Amino acid sequence: MRPRAEWSSPARWRQVLLPFLMSLFCGALPDQIRYSIPEELAKNSVVGNLAKDLGLSVRDLPARKLRVSAEKEYFTVNPESGDLLVSDRIDREQICGKKSLCILDFDTVAENPLNIFHVAVLVQDINDNTPVFKHNKIDLKIGESTKPGKTFPLDPALDSDAGPNSLQRYHLNDNEHFDLSEKQTPNGHKYPELILKHFLDREKQSFHQLVLTAVDGGDPPQSGTTQIQIQVTDANDNPPVFNQDIYKVSLQEGVPRGFSVLRVTATDQDEGVNAEITYSFHNVDELVEQFFNLDKTTGEITTKDYFDFETANSYTLSVEAKDPGDLAAHCSIQVEILDENDCAPEVMMTSIFTPLPEDSPPGTVVALIKTRDRDSGENGEVYCSILGKADFILNSYSKNYYKLVTDGPLDREEIPEYNISVMATDRGKPPLSSSISITLHIADVNDNAPVFQQASYVVHVAENNPPGASIAQVSASDPDLGPNGRVSYSIVASDLEPRALASYVSVSAQSGVVFAQRAFDHEQLRAFELTLQARDQGSPALSANVSLRVLVGDRNDNAPRVLYPALGPDGSALFDTVPRAAQPGYLVTKVVAVDADSGHNAWLSYHVLQASEPGLFSLGLRTGEVRTARALGDRDAARQRLLVAVRDGGQPPLSATATLLLVFADSLQEALPDVSERQAPADPQAELQFYLVVALALISVLFLLAVILAVALRLGRSSSPTTWGCLRPGLCVKSGPVVPPNCSEGTLPYAYNLCIASDSQKARLNFRTMTKEMGPPQDLSNEASLEISVTEENNKLSTNSDASVRQAPPNTDWRFSQAQRPGTSGSQNGDETGTWPNNQFDTEMLQAMILASASEAADGSSTLGGGAGTMGLSARYGPQFTLQHVPDYRQNVYIPGSNATLTNAAGKRDGKAPAGGNGSKKKSGKKEKK
């Protein structure tokens, strides 16, 4: 028996045991941050400055996000100071049980960059548990024949503390028959044994009561007691005996319930009732009774529950065999649990970085994965892999840690989201595995420029479109998200002038619809090109351009315009003379018309609507040439009227009309009487001119009367007889050419000669035209002289031509050759039946030629003046007429009735008649009829 002086020195054991344990702890975990704390520390107690021990700066702690990664977090890190704090109750006995060394092993994770640190905290035991016996009272029966030195094992006291604070010794109260000793099981548990010192005499004392005390090694020590009640029985001198003292059994942890572990057998040499043996568990803890069952009669041990190697890998069972005389025998059964691969690996996601930008480079860390397997040996070795084909790989980072990193470039437009399955598999046979699924979202980056649906756009728009109408729509797509994929449209360039662009088109920034801001005119603008830009809202923004060509189509919105024949400025019709000897096919005149449209819309055709003699003239369908269809007969009227319609080729067609007045005469003087007898059409403008002439004539007559009266009064006062000589009969005083002082150009370009005959019944009034010095040279109608005789006898008004002014005879041969026909030169004109050139170039060329001819006539430099051999436009329109608003139609335009072309003939403006004869056309108006 150990001396009591040694039992009362726990400090000496603590001084020896603690350095030994710390040396074991330091040797087993050389690469960890180690701390040592006592159990049951208060919450938020400081274990140590973890940041300082890891070499981290306090200023970097918010960015590094230092935290504890453990299944159950007993500790936490102060984010401001980096101190490791206690966050939960730490009960060493609950965490480590009977283990001599209690270590809390966990990991700490720091980000930016990612680091993992291993921390181990040694939990030191404190004397917070009192030794407690399983039963408050122990009943023993000892036969009186029991020899001294017999031992009786007792149930041990339980103390959850470890080390020096655990149960250290037992002691028994003083008595003369019994003593106490301590024994130790193979697993290191101490239990007391009661030793009989002297024989018992039931007759002297049949009942003994003792007090057993259990004391731990704390400072101060704590203790627990139980009572031992001993009953002395009659003699039963043969106790049961087991076949062996120690049994060893190995079991797989997966054995089912009710599995037979072992059958123990004890024999008793006594006979009868004293030989009946009863089996029971003796000196076992609660776990043994939870997992094992013992048959009291047969001694068979069976399982009651499933074993878990990860919870306990061995059990020690103590079985007692007792006969009715309370003689007992004891044996020990050691059960070893063999590990099976029954725990699948665990996969835990420690950190995940989502959403991940799509421009992340290869090797970017996506997630941090931790694995664990509670099995041992190969059954607990775990390796991870990625299921399926993915753009990610797993890299082993530290013990049981893996990094999930990208293996290539990412493209959100192709794969916006990844479902990554990570499987952990152990190396057991058969292997077990488990997996987790990681959902990784890819964040969008503006890496795609807008793309138009077409490489270029061509739009056909008919002219006269309504303003504000949609003429086209462009569309561009951008596979990016949000503002990176939101496209706006704008016009960045055009072949139009910048100031005019906004008045022509606009584009909707949201929809890409192109609107016409005005009605287009094909005659002004036939095509234009725009450059449209699609731009996203990313930063930086990306854009793309596309060309849009707008073709303005022609519509038949312009009616043909008749250039020849045209009306005079006073609204009177013009006439053409035809020689009486004209043969069939003789070119009389040509109707010249233009159309501002193009293509078929400008393809003109000429038709006769009305004719005085339908069979006398023919009209070219496409050329507009008027020719004689037959020779002039005696019964044919000298005056002919043709109403010609000019139609274009549009749908529906537009048309214009022209009236041709034709007079059969060999000279202009011969044609004038026929024209003067023609009844003027009822025209309001002509009526107004008539009243103006009458008023002017009345004023002139009154003025003459006033002059005559003034002269008569003057002569009456004079006494000279020669003064009235002019009034004698038979005498006539002729005055020279006189221009009235109030006569301006274009008003009354005439001089008057008043002759009074001696016979009061006859008077003659001569009107003479002005000379070229007195009147405007442009008026050819003033070249003729009219003599009007007024006779009271017959009141007859006669008109004679002044023989003093010479009029050139008309050109009788004014046929055109093929090259001299109006229109395009050469063979491009087409034939009489209307083979019109069906292309826009020829049509525009014809219009340009006619415009050039009219422009030269307006300049006064061509033969369209008042001279002979010309078209007589000045004679037709009068001195006030100008051609400044008439387009230029000079090219290849020939004048009917003349062999002259539209060339510079400024020398003919002096009034001299050319060799070819006089002009053959004359304007008919109200003045001639008067």
CSV table of C-alpha atoms in Angstrom, one decimal, residues 244-626:
chain,number,residue,atom,x,y,z
A,244,GLN,CA,-9.5,-17.8,-18.2
A,245,ASP,CA,-9.0,-14.5,-16.6
A,246,ILE,CA,-8.8,-12.4,-19.8
A,247,TYR,CA,-10.7,-12.8,-23.1
A,248,LYS,CA,-9.9,-10.9,-26.3
A,249,VAL,CA,-12.5,-10.5,-29.1
A,250,SER,CA,-12.4,-8.5,-32.4
A,251,LEU,CA,-15.6,-7.2,-34.0
A,252,GLN,CA,-16.3,-5.4,-37.2
A,253,GLU,CA,-18.1,-2.1,-36.6
A,254,GLY,CA,-20.9,-3.0,-38.9
A,255,VAL,CA,-22.1,-6.1,-37.0
A,256,PRO,CA,-25.9,-6.2,-36.5
A,257,ARG,CA,-27.7,-6.0,-33.3
A,258,GLY,CA,-28.0,-9.2,-31.4
A,259,PHE,CA,-24.7,-10.5,-32.7
A,260,SER,CA,-23.1,-13.0,-30.3
A,261,VAL,CA,-19.7,-11.7,-29.2
A,262,LEU,CA,-18.6,-14.3,-26.6
A,263,ARG,CA,-19.9,-16.8,-24.0
A,264,VAL,CA,-18.0,-16.9,-20.7
A,265,THR,CA,-18.2,-20.0,-18.5
A,266,ALA,CA,-17.4,-20.4,-14.8
A,267,THR,CA,-17.4,-23.6,-12.7
A,268,ASP,CA,-18.1,-24.1,-9.0
A,269,GLN,CA,-16.9,-27.2,-7.1
A,270,ASP,CA,-19.7,-27.0,-4.7
A,271,GLU,CA,-22.8,-28.9,-5.1
A,272,GLY,CA,-26.5,-28.2,-5.1
A,273,VAL,CA,-27.6,-24.6,-4.6
A,274,ASN,CA,-24.1,-23.4,-3.9
A,275,ALA,CA,-23.0,-24.5,-7.4
A,276,GLU,CA,-25.6,-22.3,-9.2
A,277,ILE,CA,-23.7,-19.5,-10.9
A,278,THR,CA,-25.1,-16.1,-11.9
A,279,TYR,CA,-23.2,-13.9,-14.4
A,280,SER,CA,-23.3,-10.1,-14.4
A,281,PHE,CA,-21.3,-7.1,-15.6
A,282,HIS,CA,-19.0,-5.9,-12.9
A,283,ASN,CA,-17.2,-2.6,-12.7
A,284,VAL,CA,-18.2,-1.3,-16.2
A,285,ASP,CA,-19.2,2.1,-17.4
A,286,GLU,CA,-22.4,3.1,-19.1
A,287,LEU,CA,-21.0,2.6,-22.7
A,288,VAL,CA,-20.5,-1.1,-22.0
A,289,GLU,CA,-24.1,-1.5,-20.9
A,290,GLN,CA,-25.3,0.5,-23.9
A,291,PHE,CA,-23.6,-1.7,-26.5
A,292,PHE,CA,-23.4,-5.2,-24.8
A,293,ASN,CA,-25.9,-7.5,-23.2
A,294,LEU,CA,-25.0,-10.4,-20.9
A,295,ASP,CA,-27.2,-13.4,-20.3
A,296,LYS,CA,-27.2,-14.0,-16.5
A,297,THR,CA,-27.7,-17.7,-16.8
A,298,THR,CA,-25.7,-18.7,-19.8
A,299,GLY,CA,-23.0,-16.0,-19.7
A,300,GLU,CA,-23.4,-15.2,-23.5
A,301,ILE,CA,-22.5,-11.7,-24.5
A,302,THR,CA,-24.4,-10.1,-27.4
A,303,THR,CA,-24.5,-6.7,-29.1
A,304,LYS,CA,-27.3,-4.2,-28.3
A,305,ASP,CA,-26.5,-1.4,-30.7
A,306,TYR,CA,-24.4,-0.6,-33.8
A,307,PHE,CA,-20.7,0.1,-33.2
A,308,ASP,CA,-19.0,3.2,-34.5
A,309,PHE,CA,-15.3,2.9,-34.8
A,310,GLU,CA,-15.1,6.7,-35.0
A,311,THR,CA,-16.7,7.0,-31.6
A,312,ALA,CA,-14.9,4.2,-29.8
A,313,ASN,CA,-12.5,1.6,-31.1
A,314,SER,CA,-12.3,-0.7,-28.1
A,315,TYR,CA,-14.3,-1.8,-25.0
A,316,THR,CA,-13.3,-3.6,-21.8
A,317,LEU,CA,-15.9,-5.7,-20.1
A,318,SER,CA,-15.6,-7.2,-16.6
A,319,VAL,CA,-17.9,-10.2,-15.9
A,320,GLU,CA,-18.6,-11.5,-12.4
A,321,ALA,CA,-19.7,-15.1,-11.8
A,322,LYS,CA,-21.3,-15.5,-8.3
A,323,ASP,CA,-22.8,-18.6,-6.6
A,324,PRO,CA,-25.7,-18.4,-4.1
A,325,GLY,CA,-23.2,-18.2,-1.3
A,326,ASP,CA,-22.0,-14.9,-2.8
A,327,LEU,CA,-18.7,-16.4,-3.7
A,328,ALA,CA,-17.7,-14.8,-7.0
A,329,ALA,CA,-15.1,-15.0,-9.7
A,330,HIS,CA,-14.1,-12.2,-12.2
A,331,CYS,CA,-12.8,-12.1,-15.7
A,332,SER,CA,-12.0,-9.4,-18.2
A,333,ILE,CA,-13.1,-9.3,-21.8
A,334,GLN,CA,-11.3,-6.9,-24.2
A,335,VAL,CA,-13.4,-6.2,-27.4
A,336,GLU,CA,-11.6,-4.5,-30.3
A,337,ILE,CA,-13.7,-2.7,-32.9
A,338,LEU,CA,-12.3,-3.1,-36.5
A,339,ASP,CA,-12.9,-0.1,-38.8
A,340,GLU,CA,-15.0,-0.4,-41.9
A,341,ASN,CA,-15.4,2.1,-44.7
A,342,ASP,CA,-18.8,3.2,-43.6
A,343,CYS,CA,-18.2,6.9,-43.5
A,344,ALA,CA,-18.5,8.7,-46.8
A,345,PRO,CA,-16.1,11.7,-47.3
A,346,GLU,CA,-17.5,15.1,-46.5
A,347,VAL,CA,-17.0,18.0,-48.9
A,348,MET,CA,-17.5,21.5,-47.5
A,349,MET,CA,-17.4,24.8,-49.3
A,350,THR,CA,-15.3,27.2,-47.3
A,351,SER,CA,-15.2,30.2,-49.7
A,352,ILE,CA,-16.7,30.9,-53.1
A,353,PHE,CA,-16.2,34.0,-55.2
A,354,THR,CA,-19.3,34.6,-57.3
A,355,PRO,CA,-20.2,36.3,-59.6
A,356,LEU,CA,-16.9,35.9,-61.4
A,357,PRO,CA,-16.0,38.5,-64.1
A,358,GLU,CA,-15.8,36.9,-67.6
A,359,ASP,CA,-12.5,38.6,-68.2
A,360,SER,CA,-10.8,36.8,-65.3
A,361,PRO,CA,-7.5,35.3,-66.4
A,362,PRO,CA,-6.8,31.5,-66.2
A,363,GLY,CA,-5.8,30.4,-62.8
A,364,THR,CA,-8.2,32.7,-60.9
A,365,VAL,CA,-9.4,31.1,-57.6
A,366,VAL,CA,-13.1,30.4,-57.7
A,367,ALA,CA,-13.7,28.5,-54.5
A,368,LEU,CA,-11.9,26.9,-51.5
A,369,ILE,CA,-13.0,23.4,-50.7
A,370,LYS,CA,-12.4,21.3,-47.6
A,371,THR,CA,-12.7,17.5,-47.3
A,372,ARG,CA,-13.0,15.2,-44.2
A,373,ASP,CA,-13.4,11.4,-43.7
A,374,ARG,CA,-13.9,10.0,-40.2
A,375,ASP,CA,-12.6,6.6,-41.2
A,376,SER,CA,-9.0,5.7,-40.5
A,377,GLY,CA,-6.2,4.4,-42.7
A,378,GLU,CA,-7.0,4.1,-46.4
A,379,ASN,CA,-10.6,4.4,-45.6
A,380,GLY,CA,-10.0,8.0,-44.5
A,381,GLU,CA,-7.7,9.0,-47.4
A,382,VAL,CA,-9.7,11.3,-49.7
A,383,TYR,CA,-9.0,12.7,-53.1
A,384,CYS,CA,-11.3,15.2,-55.1
A,385,SER,CA,-12.2,15.5,-58.7
A,386,ILE,CA,-14.5,17.5,-61.0
A,387,LEU,CA,-17.4,15.6,-62.6
A,388,GLY,CA,-17.9,16.2,-66.3
A,389,LYS,CA,-16.0,18.5,-68.6
A,390,ALA,CA,-15.6,22.0,-67.2
A,391,ASP,CA,-13.3,25.0,-67.6
A,392,PHE,CA,-12.0,24.5,-64.1
A,393,ILE,CA,-9.4,22.4,-62.3
A,394,LEU,CA,-8.8,21.4,-58.7
A,395,ASN,CA,-5.4,22.1,-57.1
A,396,SER,CA,-4.4,20.6,-53.7
A,397,TYR,CA,-3.6,23.6,-51.5
A,398,SER,CA,-3.1,22.2,-48.0
A,399,LYS,CA,-4.1,19.3,-45.8
A,400,ASN,CA,-7.6,18.4,-46.9
A,401,TYR,CA,-7.9,21.7,-48.8
A,402,TYR,CA,-8.4,22.2,-52.5
A,403,LYS,CA,-8.5,25.3,-54.7
A,404,LEU,CA,-11.0,25.5,-57.6
A,405,VAL,CA,-9.4,27.6,-60.3
A,406,THR,CA,-10.2,28.5,-63.8
A,407,ASP,CA,-8.5,26.6,-66.6
A,408,GLY,CA,-9.1,28.9,-69.5
A,409,PRO,CA,-10.9,32.1,-70.6
A,410,LEU,CA,-14.5,32.6,-69.7
A,411,ASP,CA,-17.3,33.9,-72.0
A,412,ARG,CA,-20.6,34.9,-70.4
A,413,GLU,CA,-22.3,35.1,-73.8
A,414,GLU,CA,-21.6,31.4,-74.4
A,415,ILE,CA,-22.0,30.1,-70.8
A,416,PRO,CA,-23.5,32.5,-68.3
A,417,GLU,CA,-23.6,30.1,-65.4
A,418,TYR,CA,-21.6,27.0,-64.4
A,419,ASN,CA,-22.9,24.1,-62.3
A,420,ILE,CA,-19.7,22.5,-61.1
A,421,SER,CA,-19.9,19.1,-59.3
A,422,VAL,CA,-17.0,18.3,-57.1
A,423,MET,CA,-16.8,14.7,-55.9
A,424,ALA,CA,-14.7,13.5,-53.0
A,425,THR,CA,-13.8,9.7,-52.9
A,426,ASP,CA,-11.9,7.7,-50.3
A,427,ARG,CA,-9.5,4.9,-50.9
A,428,GLY,CA,-11.5,2.3,-49.1
A,429,LYS,CA,-12.7,-1.0,-50.5
A,430,PRO,CA,-15.3,-0.5,-51.8
A,431,PRO,CA,-14.7,3.3,-52.0
A,432,LEU,CA,-17.3,5.8,-50.8
A,433,SER,CA,-17.8,9.2,-52.3
A,434,SER,CA,-19.9,12.3,-51.9
A,435,SER,CA,-20.3,15.4,-54.0
A,436,ILE,CA,-21.4,19.0,-53.8
A,437,SER,CA,-22.7,21.3,-56.6
A,438,ILE,CA,-21.3,24.8,-57.0
A,439,THR,CA,-23.3,27.3,-58.9
A,440,LEU,CA,-20.9,29.9,-60.4
A,441,HIS,CA,-22.4,33.0,-62.0
A,442,ILE,CA,-20.3,34.8,-64.6
A,443,ALA,CA,-20.5,38.6,-64.5
A,444,ASP,CA,-20.8,40.5,-67.7
A,445,VAL,CA,-18.0,42.6,-69.2
A,446,ASN,CA,-18.4,44.9,-72.2
A,447,ASP,CA,-16.4,42.8,-74.6
A,448,ASN,CA,-18.9,42.6,-77.5
A,449,ALA,CA,-19.5,45.5,-79.9
A,450,PRO,CA,-23.0,45.8,-81.5
A,451,VAL,CA,-23.4,43.9,-84.7
A,452,PHE,CA,-25.9,45.0,-87.4
A,453,GLN,CA,-28.1,42.4,-89.0
A,454,GLN,CA,-27.0,43.4,-92.5
A,455,ALA,CA,-23.6,44.6,-93.8
A,456,SER,CA,-25.4,47.5,-95.6
A,457,TYR,CA,-28.9,48.7,-96.1
A,458,VAL,CA,-30.5,49.9,-99.3
A,459,VAL,CA,-34.0,51.5,-99.1
A,460,HIS,CA,-36.3,52.5,-101.9
A,461,VAL,CA,-38.5,55.4,-101.1
A,462,ALA,CA,-41.0,56.8,-103.5
A,463,GLU,CA,-41.0,60.6,-103.7
A,464,ASN,CA,-43.8,62.8,-102.2
A,465,ASN,CA,-43.7,60.7,-99.1
A,466,PRO,CA,-45.5,62.1,-96.1
A,467,PRO,CA,-43.1,64.0,-93.7
A,468,GLY,CA,-42.4,62.0,-90.5
A,469,ALA,CA,-43.0,58.6,-92.1
A,470,SER,CA,-40.8,55.7,-91.3
A,471,ILE,CA,-38.6,54.8,-94.3
A,472,ALA,CA,-36.3,52.2,-92.9
A,473,GLN,CA,-35.2,50.4,-89.7
A,474,VAL,CA,-31.8,49.3,-88.8
A,475,SER,CA,-31.2,46.8,-86.0
A,476,ALA,CA,-28.0,45.8,-84.2
A,477,SER,CA,-27.7,43.2,-81.5
A,478,ASP,CA,-25.3,43.2,-78.5
A,479,PRO,CA,-25.1,39.9,-76.5
A,480,ASP,CA,-23.8,41.8,-73.4
A,481,LEU,CA,-26.1,42.4,-70.5
A,482,GLY,CA,-27.5,45.6,-69.0
A,483,PRO,CA,-26.0,48.8,-70.1
A,484,ASN,CA,-23.3,46.8,-71.9
A,485,GLY,CA,-25.9,45.4,-74.3
A,486,ARG,CA,-28.2,48.5,-74.5
A,487,VAL,CA,-27.8,49.9,-78.0
A,488,SER,CA,-28.5,53.4,-79.2
A,489,TYR,CA,-28.5,54.6,-82.8
A,490,SER,CA,-27.3,57.9,-84.4
A,491,ILE,CA,-26.3,59.3,-87.7
A,492,VAL,CA,-22.5,60.0,-87.9
A,493,ALA,CA,-21.9,60.8,-91.5
A,494,SER,CA,-23.8,61.5,-94.8
A,495,ASP,CA,-23.1,62.7,-98.3
A,496,LEU,CA,-25.7,65.5,-97.6
A,497,GLU,CA,-24.6,68.8,-96.3
A,498,PRO,CA,-24.5,68.8,-92.5
A,499,ARG,CA,-27.0,71.7,-92.3
A,500,ALA,CA,-29.4,69.9,-94.7
A,501,LEU,CA,-29.1,66.5,-93.1
A,502,ALA,CA,-31.4,67.3,-90.1
A,503,SER,CA,-34.1,68.5,-92.5
A,504,TYR,CA,-34.0,65.3,-94.5
A,505,VAL,CA,-33.8,62.3,-92.1
A,506,SER,CA,-33.6,61.5,-88.5
A,507,VAL,CA,-33.1,58.2,-86.6
A,508,SER,CA,-34.7,57.0,-83.4
A,509,ALA,CA,-32.0,56.4,-80.8
A,510,GLN,CA,-33.9,53.6,-79.2
A,511,SER,CA,-35.5,51.7,-82.0
A,512,GLY,CA,-33.2,52.5,-85.0
A,513,VAL,CA,-36.2,53.6,-87.1
A,514,VAL,CA,-35.2,56.1,-89.8
A,515,PHE,CA,-37.8,58.8,-90.3
A,516,ALA,CA,-38.1,61.2,-93.3
A,517,GLN,CA,-38.3,64.8,-92.0
A,518,ARG,CA,-39.6,66.1,-95.3
A,519,ALA,CA,-41.2,65.0,-98.6
A,520,PHE,CA,-38.5,63.8,-101.0
A,521,ASP,CA,-38.4,65.1,-104.6
A,522,HIS,CA,-36.9,62.8,-107.1
A,523,GLU,CA,-36.3,65.7,-109.5
A,524,GLN,CA,-34.1,67.4,-106.8
A,525,LEU,CA,-32.5,64.5,-105.0
A,526,ARG,CA,-32.4,61.0,-106.4
A,527,ALA,CA,-30.2,59.2,-103.8
A,528,PHE,CA,-28.2,59.9,-100.7
A,529,GLU,CA,-26.2,57.8,-98.3
A,530,LEU,CA,-26.1,57.8,-94.5
A,531,THR,CA,-23.6,56.2,-92.1
A,532,LEU,CA,-25.5,55.0,-89.0
A,533,GLN,CA,-23.7,54.1,-85.7
A,534,ALA,CA,-24.9,51.6,-83.1
A,535,ARG,CA,-23.3,52.3,-79.7
A,536,ASP,CA,-23.7,50.4,-76.5
A,537,GLN,CA,-23.7,52.0,-73.0
A,538,GLY,CA,-20.7,50.1,-71.6
A,539,SER,CA,-17.6,51.7,-70.2
A,540,PRO,CA,-15.7,52.1,-72.4
A,541,ALA,CA,-18.5,52.1,-75.0
A,542,LEU,CA,-18.2,50.0,-78.2
A,543,SER,CA,-19.8,50.8,-81.5
A,544,ALA,CA,-20.3,49.7,-85.1
A,545,ASN,CA,-21.2,51.5,-88.3
A,546,VAL,CA,-23.3,50.6,-91.2
A,547,SER,CA,-24.2,52.4,-94.5
A,548,LEU,CA,-27.8,53.1,-95.5
A,549,ARG,CA,-28.4,54.2,-99.1
A,550,VAL,CA,-31.7,55.8,-99.7
A,551,LEU,CA,-32.9,55.7,-103.3
A,552,VAL,CA,-35.7,58.2,-104.1
A,553,GLY,CA,-38.1,56.6,-106.6
A,554,ASP,CA,-39.9,58.7,-109.2
A,555,ARG,CA,-43.6,59.2,-109.3
A,556,ASN,CA,-45.6,60.7,-112.1
A,557,ASP,CA,-46.1,64.0,-110.3
A,558,ASN,CA,-45.1,66.4,-113.1
A,559,ALA,CA,-47.4,66.9,-116.1
A,560,PRO,CA,-45.8,67.5,-119.5
A,561,ARG,CA,-44.9,71.1,-120.2
A,562,VAL,CA,-45.4,72.5,-123.7
A,563,LEU,CA,-42.5,74.7,-124.7
A,564,TYR,CA,-43.6,75.3,-128.3
A,565,PRO,CA,-46.1,76.6,-129.4
A,566,ALA,CA,-46.6,79.0,-126.5
A,567,LEU,CA,-49.1,81.8,-125.9
A,568,GLY,CA,-48.0,85.4,-126.2
A,569,PRO,CA,-47.7,87.6,-123.2
A,570,ASP,CA,-51.2,89.0,-123.8
A,571,GLY,CA,-52.6,85.5,-123.9
A,572,SER,CA,-53.1,85.5,-127.7
A,573,ALA,CA,-52.4,82.4,-129.8
A,574,LEU,CA,-49.5,82.1,-132.2
A,575,PHE,CA,-49.8,81.0,-135.8
A,576,ASP,CA,-47.6,79.3,-138.3
A,577,THR,CA,-47.7,79.8,-142.1
A,578,VAL,CA,-47.7,76.9,-144.5
A,579,PRO,CA,-46.8,77.5,-148.2
A,580,ARG,CA,-49.8,76.7,-150.4
A,581,ALA,CA,-47.6,74.5,-152.6
A,582,ALA,CA,-46.5,72.3,-149.6
A,583,GLN,CA,-46.3,68.7,-150.6
A,584,PRO,CA,-47.4,65.7,-148.5
A,585,GLY,CA,-44.9,65.1,-145.7
A,586,TYR,CA,-43.9,68.8,-145.5
A,587,LEU,CA,-42.7,69.6,-141.9
A,588,VAL,CA,-45.1,72.3,-140.8
A,589,THR,CA,-44.0,72.7,-137.2
A,590,LYS,CA,-43.1,70.7,-134.2
A,591,VAL,CA,-44.7,70.5,-130.7
A,592,VAL,CA,-42.0,70.7,-128.2
A,593,ALA,CA,-42.7,69.5,-124.6
A,594,VAL,CA,-40.7,68.3,-121.7
A,595,ASP,CA,-41.5,66.3,-118.5
A,596,ALA,CA,-39.5,66.8,-115.3
A,597,ASP,CA,-40.1,63.1,-114.4
A,598,SER,CA,-37.8,60.4,-115.5
A,599,GLY,CA,-38.1,57.0,-117.1
A,600,HIS,CA,-41.5,56.0,-118.3
A,601,ASN,CA,-43.1,58.9,-116.5
A,602,ALA,CA,-41.2,61.2,-118.9
A,603,TRP,CA,-41.9,59.2,-122.1
A,604,LEU,CA,-44.1,61.6,-124.0
A,605,SER,CA,-46.6,60.8,-126.8
A,606,TYR,CA,-48.4,63.3,-129.0
A,607,HIS,CA,-52.1,63.0,-130.0
A,608,VAL,CA,-54.5,65.1,-132.1
A,609,LEU,CA,-57.6,65.9,-130.1
A,610,GLN,CA,-59.3,68.2,-132.6
A,611,ALA,CA,-58.5,69.3,-136.2
A,612,SER,CA,-60.4,71.5,-138.6
A,613,GLU,CA,-59.5,69.1,-141.4
A,614,PRO,CA,-58.8,65.7,-139.8
A,615,GLY,CA,-57.0,64.3,-142.8
A,616,LEU,CA,-54.9,67.3,-143.8
A,617,PHE,CA,-52.1,67.0,-141.2
A,618,SER,CA,-50.3,64.1,-139.5
A,619,LEU,CA,-48.7,64.2,-136.0
A,620,GLY,CA,-45.6,62.2,-135.0
A,621,LEU,CA,-46.5,60.0,-132.0
A,622,ARG,CA,-43.1,60.4,-130.3
A,623,THR,CA,-41.6,63.3,-132.2
A,624,GLY,CA,-44.5,65.8,-132.1
A,625,GLU,CA,-43.7,66.8,-135.7
A,626,VAL,CA,-46.7,68.2,-137.6
